XYZ file of N, CA and C in Angstrom:
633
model
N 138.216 125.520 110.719
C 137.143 126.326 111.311
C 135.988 125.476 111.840
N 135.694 124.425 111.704
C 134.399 123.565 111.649
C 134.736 123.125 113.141
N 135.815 123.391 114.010
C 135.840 123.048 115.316
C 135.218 124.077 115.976
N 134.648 124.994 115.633
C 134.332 126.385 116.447
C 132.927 125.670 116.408
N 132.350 126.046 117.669
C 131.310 126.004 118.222
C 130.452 127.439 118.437
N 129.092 127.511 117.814
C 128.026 128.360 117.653
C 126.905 128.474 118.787
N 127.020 129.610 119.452
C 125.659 130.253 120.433
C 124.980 131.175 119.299
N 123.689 131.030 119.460
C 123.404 132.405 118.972
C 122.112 133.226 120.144
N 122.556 134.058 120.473
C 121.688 135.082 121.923
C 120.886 135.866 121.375
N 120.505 136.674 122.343
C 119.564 137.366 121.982
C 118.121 137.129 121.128
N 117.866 136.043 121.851
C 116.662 134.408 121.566
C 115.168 135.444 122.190
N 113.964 135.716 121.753
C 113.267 136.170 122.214
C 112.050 135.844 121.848
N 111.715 134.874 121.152
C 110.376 133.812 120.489
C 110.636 132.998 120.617
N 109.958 131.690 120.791
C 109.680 130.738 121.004
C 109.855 129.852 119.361
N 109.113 130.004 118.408
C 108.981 129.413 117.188
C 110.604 129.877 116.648
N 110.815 130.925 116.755
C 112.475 131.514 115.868
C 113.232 130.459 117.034
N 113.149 131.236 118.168
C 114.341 129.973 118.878
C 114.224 128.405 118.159
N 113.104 127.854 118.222
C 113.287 126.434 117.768
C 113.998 126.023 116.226
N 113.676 127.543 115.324
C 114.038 126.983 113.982
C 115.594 127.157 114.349
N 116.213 128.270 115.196
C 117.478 128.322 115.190
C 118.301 126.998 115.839
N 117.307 126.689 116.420
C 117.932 125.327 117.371
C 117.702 124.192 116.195
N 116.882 124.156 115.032
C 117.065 123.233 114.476
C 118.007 123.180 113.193
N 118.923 124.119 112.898
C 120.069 124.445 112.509
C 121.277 123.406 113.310
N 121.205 122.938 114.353
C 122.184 122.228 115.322
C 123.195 122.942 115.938
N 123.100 124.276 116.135
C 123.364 125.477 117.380
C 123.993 124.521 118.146
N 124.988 125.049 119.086
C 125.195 123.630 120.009
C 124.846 124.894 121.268
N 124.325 126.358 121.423
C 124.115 127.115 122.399
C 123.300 128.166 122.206
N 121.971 128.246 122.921
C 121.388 129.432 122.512
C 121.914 130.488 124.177
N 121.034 131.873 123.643
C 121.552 132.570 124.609
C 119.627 133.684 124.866
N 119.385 133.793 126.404
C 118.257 134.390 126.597
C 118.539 135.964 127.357
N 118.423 136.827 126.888
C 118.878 138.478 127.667
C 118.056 138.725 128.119
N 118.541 139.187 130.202
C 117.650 139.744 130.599
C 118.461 141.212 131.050
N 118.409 142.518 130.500
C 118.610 143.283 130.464
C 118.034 144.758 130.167
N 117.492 145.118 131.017
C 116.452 146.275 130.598
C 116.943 147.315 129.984
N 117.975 147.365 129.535
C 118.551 148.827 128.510
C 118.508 148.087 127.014
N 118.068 146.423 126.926
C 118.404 145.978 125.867
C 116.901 146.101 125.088
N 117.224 146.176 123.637
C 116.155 145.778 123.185
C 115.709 143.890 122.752
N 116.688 143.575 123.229
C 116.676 142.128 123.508
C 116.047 141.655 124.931
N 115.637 142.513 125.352
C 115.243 141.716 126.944
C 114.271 141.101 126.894
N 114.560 140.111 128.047
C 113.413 139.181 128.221
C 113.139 138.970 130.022
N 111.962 139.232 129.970
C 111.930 138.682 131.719
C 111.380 137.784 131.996
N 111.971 137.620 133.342
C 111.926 136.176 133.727
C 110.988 135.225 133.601
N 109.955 135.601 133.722
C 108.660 134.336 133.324
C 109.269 133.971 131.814
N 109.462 135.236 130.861
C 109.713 134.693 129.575
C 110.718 133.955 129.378
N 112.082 134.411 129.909
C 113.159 133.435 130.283
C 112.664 131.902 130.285
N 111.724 131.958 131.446
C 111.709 130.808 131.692
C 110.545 129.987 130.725
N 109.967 130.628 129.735
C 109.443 129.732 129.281
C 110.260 129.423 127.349
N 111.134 130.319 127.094
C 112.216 130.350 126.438
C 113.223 129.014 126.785
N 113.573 128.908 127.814
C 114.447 128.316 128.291
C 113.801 126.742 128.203
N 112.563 126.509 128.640
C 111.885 125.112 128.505
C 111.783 124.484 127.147
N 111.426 125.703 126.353
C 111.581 125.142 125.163
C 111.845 124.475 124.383
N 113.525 125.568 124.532
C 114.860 125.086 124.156
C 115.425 123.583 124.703
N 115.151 123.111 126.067
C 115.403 122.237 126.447
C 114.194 120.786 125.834
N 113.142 121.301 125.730
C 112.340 120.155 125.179
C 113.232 120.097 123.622
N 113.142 120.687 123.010
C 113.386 120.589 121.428
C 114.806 120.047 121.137
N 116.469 120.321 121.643
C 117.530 120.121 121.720
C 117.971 119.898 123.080
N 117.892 119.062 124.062
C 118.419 118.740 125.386
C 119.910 118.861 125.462
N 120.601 118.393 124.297
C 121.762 118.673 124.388
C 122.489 120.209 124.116
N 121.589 120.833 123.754
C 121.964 122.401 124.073
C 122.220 123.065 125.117
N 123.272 124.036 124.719
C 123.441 124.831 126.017
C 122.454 125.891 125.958
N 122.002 126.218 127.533
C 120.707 126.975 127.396
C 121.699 128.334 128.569
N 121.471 129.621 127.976
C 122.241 130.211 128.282
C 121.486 131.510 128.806
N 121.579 131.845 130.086
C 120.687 133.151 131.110
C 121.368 134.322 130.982
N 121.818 135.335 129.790
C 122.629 136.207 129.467
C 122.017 137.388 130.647
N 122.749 138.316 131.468
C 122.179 138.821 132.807
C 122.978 140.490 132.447
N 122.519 141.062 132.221
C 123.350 142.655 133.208
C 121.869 143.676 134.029
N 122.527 144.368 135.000
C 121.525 144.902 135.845
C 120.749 143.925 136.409
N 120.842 142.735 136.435
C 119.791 141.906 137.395
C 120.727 141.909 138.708
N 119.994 142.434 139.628
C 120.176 141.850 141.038
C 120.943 140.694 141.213
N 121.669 140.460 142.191
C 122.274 139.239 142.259
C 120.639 138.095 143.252
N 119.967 139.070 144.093
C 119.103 138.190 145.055
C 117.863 137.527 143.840
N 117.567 138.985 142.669
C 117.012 138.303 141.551
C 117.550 136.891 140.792
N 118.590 137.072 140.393
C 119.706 135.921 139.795
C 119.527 135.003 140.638
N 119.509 134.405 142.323
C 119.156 133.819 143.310
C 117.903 133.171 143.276
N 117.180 133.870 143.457
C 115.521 133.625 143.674
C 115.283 132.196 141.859
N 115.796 133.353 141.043
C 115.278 132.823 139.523
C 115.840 131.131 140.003
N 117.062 131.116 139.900
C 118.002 130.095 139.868
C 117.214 129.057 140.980
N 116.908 129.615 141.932
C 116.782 128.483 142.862
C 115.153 127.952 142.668
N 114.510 128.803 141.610
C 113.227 128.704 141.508
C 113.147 127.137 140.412
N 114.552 127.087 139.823
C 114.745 126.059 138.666
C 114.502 126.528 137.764
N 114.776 127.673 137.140
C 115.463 128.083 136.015
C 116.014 127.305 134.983
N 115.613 126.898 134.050
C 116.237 125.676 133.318
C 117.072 125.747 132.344
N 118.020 126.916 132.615
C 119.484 127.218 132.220
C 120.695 126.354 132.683
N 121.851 126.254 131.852
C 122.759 125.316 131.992
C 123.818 126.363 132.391
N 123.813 127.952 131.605
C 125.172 128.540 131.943
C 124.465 130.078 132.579
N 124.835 130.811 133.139
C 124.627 132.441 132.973
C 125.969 133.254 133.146
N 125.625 133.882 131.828
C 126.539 135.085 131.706
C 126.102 136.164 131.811
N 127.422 136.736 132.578
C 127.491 138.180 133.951
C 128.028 138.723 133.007
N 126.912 140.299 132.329
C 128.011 140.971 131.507
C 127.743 142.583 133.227
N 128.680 143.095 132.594
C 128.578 144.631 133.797
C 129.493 144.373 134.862
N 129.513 145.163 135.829
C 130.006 144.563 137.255
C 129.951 143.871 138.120
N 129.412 142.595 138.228
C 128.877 141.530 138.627
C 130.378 140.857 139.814
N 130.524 141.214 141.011
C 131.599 140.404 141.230
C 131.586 139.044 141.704
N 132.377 138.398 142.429
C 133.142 137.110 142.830
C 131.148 136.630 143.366
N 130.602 137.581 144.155
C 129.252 136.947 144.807
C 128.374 136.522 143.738
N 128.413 137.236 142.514
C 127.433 136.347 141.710
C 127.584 135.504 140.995
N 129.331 135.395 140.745
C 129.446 133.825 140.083
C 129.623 132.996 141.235
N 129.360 133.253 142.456
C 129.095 132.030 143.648
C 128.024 131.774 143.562
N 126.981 132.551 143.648
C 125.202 132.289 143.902
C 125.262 131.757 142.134
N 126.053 131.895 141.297
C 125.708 130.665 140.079
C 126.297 129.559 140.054
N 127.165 129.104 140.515
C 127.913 127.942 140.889
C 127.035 127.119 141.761
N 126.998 127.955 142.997
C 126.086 127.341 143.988
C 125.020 126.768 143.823
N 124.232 127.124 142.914
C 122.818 126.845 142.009
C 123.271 125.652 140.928
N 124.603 125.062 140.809
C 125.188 124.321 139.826
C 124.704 124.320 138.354
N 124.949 125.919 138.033
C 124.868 126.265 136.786
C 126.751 126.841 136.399
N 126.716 126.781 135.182
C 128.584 127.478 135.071
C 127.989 128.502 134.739
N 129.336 129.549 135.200
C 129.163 130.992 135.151
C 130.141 131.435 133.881
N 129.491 132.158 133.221
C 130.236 132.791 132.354
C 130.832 134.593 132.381
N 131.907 134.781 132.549
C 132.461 136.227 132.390
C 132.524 136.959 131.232
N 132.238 137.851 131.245
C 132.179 138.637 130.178
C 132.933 139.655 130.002
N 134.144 140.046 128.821
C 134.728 141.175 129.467
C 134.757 141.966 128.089
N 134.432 142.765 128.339
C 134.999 144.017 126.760
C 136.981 144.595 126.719
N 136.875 143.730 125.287
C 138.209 143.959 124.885
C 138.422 145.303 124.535
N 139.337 146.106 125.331
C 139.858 147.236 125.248
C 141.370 147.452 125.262
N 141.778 146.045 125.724
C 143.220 146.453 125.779
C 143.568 144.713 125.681
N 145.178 144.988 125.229
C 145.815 143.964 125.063
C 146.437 142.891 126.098
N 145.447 142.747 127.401
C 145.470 142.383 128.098
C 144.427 141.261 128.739
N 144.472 139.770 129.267
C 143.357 138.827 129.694
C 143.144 139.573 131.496
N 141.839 139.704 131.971
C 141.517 140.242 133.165
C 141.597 139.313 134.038
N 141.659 139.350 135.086
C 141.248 138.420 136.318
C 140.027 138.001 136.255
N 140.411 136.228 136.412
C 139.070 135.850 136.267
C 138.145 135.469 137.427
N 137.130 135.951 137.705
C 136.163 135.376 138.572
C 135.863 134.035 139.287
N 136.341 133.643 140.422
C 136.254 132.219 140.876
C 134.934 131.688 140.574
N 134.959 130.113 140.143
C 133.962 129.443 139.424
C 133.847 129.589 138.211
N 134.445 130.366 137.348
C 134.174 130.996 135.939
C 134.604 130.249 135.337
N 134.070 129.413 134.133
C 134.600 128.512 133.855
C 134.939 128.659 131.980
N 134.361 129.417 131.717
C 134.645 130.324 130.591
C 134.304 131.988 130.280
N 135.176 132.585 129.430
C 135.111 133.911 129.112
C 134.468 134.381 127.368
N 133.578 135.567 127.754
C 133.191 135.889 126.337
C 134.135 137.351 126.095
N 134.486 137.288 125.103
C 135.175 138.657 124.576
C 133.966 139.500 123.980
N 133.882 140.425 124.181
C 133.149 141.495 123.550
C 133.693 143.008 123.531
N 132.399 143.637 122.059
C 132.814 144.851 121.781
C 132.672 145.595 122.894
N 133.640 146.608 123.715
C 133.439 147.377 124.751
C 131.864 148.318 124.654
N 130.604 148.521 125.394
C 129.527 149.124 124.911
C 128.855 149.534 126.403
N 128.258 150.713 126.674
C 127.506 151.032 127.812
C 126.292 150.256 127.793
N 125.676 149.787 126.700
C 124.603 149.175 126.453
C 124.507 147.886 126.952
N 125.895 147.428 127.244
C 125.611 145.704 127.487
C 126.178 144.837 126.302
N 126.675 145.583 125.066
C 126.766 144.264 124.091
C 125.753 144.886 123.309
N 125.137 143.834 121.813
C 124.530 143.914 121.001
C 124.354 145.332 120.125
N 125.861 145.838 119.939
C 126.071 146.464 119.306
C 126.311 146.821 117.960
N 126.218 145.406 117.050
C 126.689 145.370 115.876
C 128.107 145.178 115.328
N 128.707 145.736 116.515
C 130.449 145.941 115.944
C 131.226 144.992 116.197
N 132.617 144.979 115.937
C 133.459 144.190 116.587
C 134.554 144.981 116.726
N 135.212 144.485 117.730
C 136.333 144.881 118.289
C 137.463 144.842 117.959
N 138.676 145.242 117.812
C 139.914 144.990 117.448
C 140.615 144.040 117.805
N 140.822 143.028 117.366
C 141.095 141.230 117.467
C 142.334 141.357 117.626
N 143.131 142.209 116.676
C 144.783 141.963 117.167
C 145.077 142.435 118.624
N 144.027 142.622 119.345
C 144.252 143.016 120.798
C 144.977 141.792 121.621
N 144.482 140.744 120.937
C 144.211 139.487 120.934
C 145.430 138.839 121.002
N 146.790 139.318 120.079
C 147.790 138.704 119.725
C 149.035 138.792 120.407
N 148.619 139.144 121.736
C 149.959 139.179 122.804
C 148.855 138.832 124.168
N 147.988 137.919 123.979
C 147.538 137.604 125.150
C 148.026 135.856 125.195
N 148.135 135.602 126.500
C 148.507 133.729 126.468
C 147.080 133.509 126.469
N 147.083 132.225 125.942
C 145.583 131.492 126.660
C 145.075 131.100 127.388
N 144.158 131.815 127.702
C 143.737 131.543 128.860
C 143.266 130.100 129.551
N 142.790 130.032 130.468
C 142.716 128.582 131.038
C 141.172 128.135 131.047
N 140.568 128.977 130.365
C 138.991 128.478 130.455
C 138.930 128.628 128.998
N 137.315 127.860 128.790
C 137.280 128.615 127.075
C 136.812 129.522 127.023
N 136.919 129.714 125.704
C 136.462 131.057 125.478
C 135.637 131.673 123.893
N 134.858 132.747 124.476
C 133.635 132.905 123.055
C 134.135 134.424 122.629
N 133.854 134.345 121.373
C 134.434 135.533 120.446
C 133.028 136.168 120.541
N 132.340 137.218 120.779
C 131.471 137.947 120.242
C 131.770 139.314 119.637
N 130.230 139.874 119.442
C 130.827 141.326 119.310
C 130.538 141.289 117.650
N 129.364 141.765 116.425
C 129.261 142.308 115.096
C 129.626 141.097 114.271
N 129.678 139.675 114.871
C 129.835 138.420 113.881
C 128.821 138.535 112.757
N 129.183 138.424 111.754
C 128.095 137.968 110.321
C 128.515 137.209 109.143
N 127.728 136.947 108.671
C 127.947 135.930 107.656
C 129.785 136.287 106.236
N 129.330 137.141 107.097
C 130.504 137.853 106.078
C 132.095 137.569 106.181
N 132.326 137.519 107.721
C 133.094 137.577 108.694
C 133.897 135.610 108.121
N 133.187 135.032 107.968
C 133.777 133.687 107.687
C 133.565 133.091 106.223
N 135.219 132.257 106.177
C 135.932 131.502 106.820
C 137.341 132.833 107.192
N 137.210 133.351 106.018
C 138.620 133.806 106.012
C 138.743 135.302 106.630
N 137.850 135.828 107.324
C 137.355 136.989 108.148
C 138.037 136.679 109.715
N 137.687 135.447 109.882
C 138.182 134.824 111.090
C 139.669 134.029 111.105
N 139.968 134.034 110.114
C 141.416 132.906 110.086
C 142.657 133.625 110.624
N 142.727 135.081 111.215
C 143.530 135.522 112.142
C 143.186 135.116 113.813
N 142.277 134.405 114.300
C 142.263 134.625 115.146
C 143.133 133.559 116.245
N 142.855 133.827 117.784
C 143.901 132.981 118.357
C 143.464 131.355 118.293
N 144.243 130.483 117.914
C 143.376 129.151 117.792
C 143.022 128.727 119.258
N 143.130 129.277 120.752
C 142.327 129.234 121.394
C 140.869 129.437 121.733
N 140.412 130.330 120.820
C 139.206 130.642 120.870
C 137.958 129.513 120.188
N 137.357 128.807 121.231
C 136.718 127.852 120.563
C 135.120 128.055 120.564
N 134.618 129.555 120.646
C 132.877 129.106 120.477
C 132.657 130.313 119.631
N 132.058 130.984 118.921
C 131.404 132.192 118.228
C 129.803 132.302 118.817
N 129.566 134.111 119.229
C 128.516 133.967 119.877
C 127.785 135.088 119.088
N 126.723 134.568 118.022
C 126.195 135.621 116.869
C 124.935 136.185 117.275
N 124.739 137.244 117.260
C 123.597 138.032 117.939
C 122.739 139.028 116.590
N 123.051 140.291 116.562
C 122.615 141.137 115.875
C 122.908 140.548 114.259
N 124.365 140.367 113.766
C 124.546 140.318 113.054
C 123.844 139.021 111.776
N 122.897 138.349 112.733
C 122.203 137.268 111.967
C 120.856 137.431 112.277
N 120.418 138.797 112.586
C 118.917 139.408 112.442
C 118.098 140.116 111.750
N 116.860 139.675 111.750
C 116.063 140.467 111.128
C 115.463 141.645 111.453
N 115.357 141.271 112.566
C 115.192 142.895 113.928
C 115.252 142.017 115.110
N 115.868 143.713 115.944
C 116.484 142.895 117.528
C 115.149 142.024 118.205
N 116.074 140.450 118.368
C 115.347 140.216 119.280
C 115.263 138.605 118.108
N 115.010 138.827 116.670
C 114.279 137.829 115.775
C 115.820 136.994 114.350
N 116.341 135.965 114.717
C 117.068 135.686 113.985
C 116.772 135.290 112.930
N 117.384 135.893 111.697
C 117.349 135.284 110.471
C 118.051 133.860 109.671
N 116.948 132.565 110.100
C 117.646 131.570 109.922
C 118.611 130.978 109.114
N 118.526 131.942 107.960
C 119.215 132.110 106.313
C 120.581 132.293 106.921
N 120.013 134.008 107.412
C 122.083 134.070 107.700
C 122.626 133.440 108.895
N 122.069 132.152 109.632
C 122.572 131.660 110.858
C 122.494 130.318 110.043
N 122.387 130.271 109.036
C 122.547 128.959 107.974
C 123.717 129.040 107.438
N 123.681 130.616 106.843
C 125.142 130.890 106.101
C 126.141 131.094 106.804
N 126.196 131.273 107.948
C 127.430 131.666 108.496
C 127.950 129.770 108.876
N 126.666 129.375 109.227
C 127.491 127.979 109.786
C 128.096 126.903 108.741
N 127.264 127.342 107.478
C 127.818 126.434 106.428
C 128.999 127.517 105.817
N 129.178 129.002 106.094
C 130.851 129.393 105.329
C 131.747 128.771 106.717
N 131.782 128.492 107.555
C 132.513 127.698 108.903
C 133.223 126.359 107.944
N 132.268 125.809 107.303
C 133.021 124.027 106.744
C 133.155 124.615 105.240
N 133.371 125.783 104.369
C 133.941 125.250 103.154
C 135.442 125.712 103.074
């Protein structure tokens, strides 16, 4: 398990982001989504995002997006946005993982597992997040049915498990899963209220990962 690699999203302070980043996170994640109670806009994004980059440079700094405009997504990006990846959750097609490529950020796809099937992936996409199917966008608490999981090939990008992760969930919560799956992306389930991570359980989950 200690090969799985940790995002944790839904980042919305400045002081919590840094303690989570000083855990050794190798990815945080910033939501701009107005149905979320995780949202953040863009000025905040962007001063979220600087942060993160002063404090851990080697982090991935991650522009989590649904309902943003693609000319918004544009403007931000070309403004220097100091994100490394953005992930397109919603209907986002082929044009907005171009205007993120183009901006030479990687684009991330997002798809809600509903069926026992991998989707077409988006040109430029260079990895996929699995999530709980939700009108909301995600940050639902739940997780999804994983054996969905067990008649799919692997896919050709990597790929992030989300969707109701908690401390609970590992080592042996996770030891069905496909050994393709190489990042875990913990949101709700390591909070104190939306928006504020609890460094305890983003401690515990990463230290039940190595015993």
């Amino acid at each position: 398990m200690t090969s799985l690699r940790i995002k944790v999203c839904g980042m919305t302070d400045v002081d919590n982001l840094l303690d989570v980043l000083d855990l050794g996170v190798e990815a945080i994640g910033v939501i701009s989504c107005p149905s979320s109670p995780r949202n953040v806009e863009v000025d905040g994004v962007r001063t979220l995002l600087d942060a993160a980059q002063s404090a851990a440079p080697h982090a991935e700094r991650h522009w989590v997006v649904r309902d943003v405009p693609v000319r918004t997504l544009d403007a931000a990006l070309a403004s220097g946005l100091n994100c490394t990846h953005v992930q397109l959750h919603g209907p986002y097609s082929e044009d907005a993982a171009k205007t993120v490529t183009g901006h030479q950020r990687h684009a991330v796809q997002v798809h809600p597992v509903d069926s026992p099937h991998c989707p077409p992936l988006l040109p430029g996409c260079q990895r996929i997040l699995l999530d709980t199917p939700s009108t909301a966008g995600g940050g639902t608490g739940e997780a999804f049915d994983w054996t969905l999981l067990q008649d799919w090939t692997a896919p050709s990008v990597e790929v992030v498990l989300a969707g109701g992760l908690t401390p609970d969930h590992a080592p042996d919560g996770l030891s069905g899963l496909p050994s393709w799956i190489g990042w875990l992306d913990l949101n709700s389930g390591v909070e104190s209220r939306p928006g504020i991570k609890d460094p305890h359980k983003v401690r515990a989950f990463i230290d039940s990962l190595s015993s």
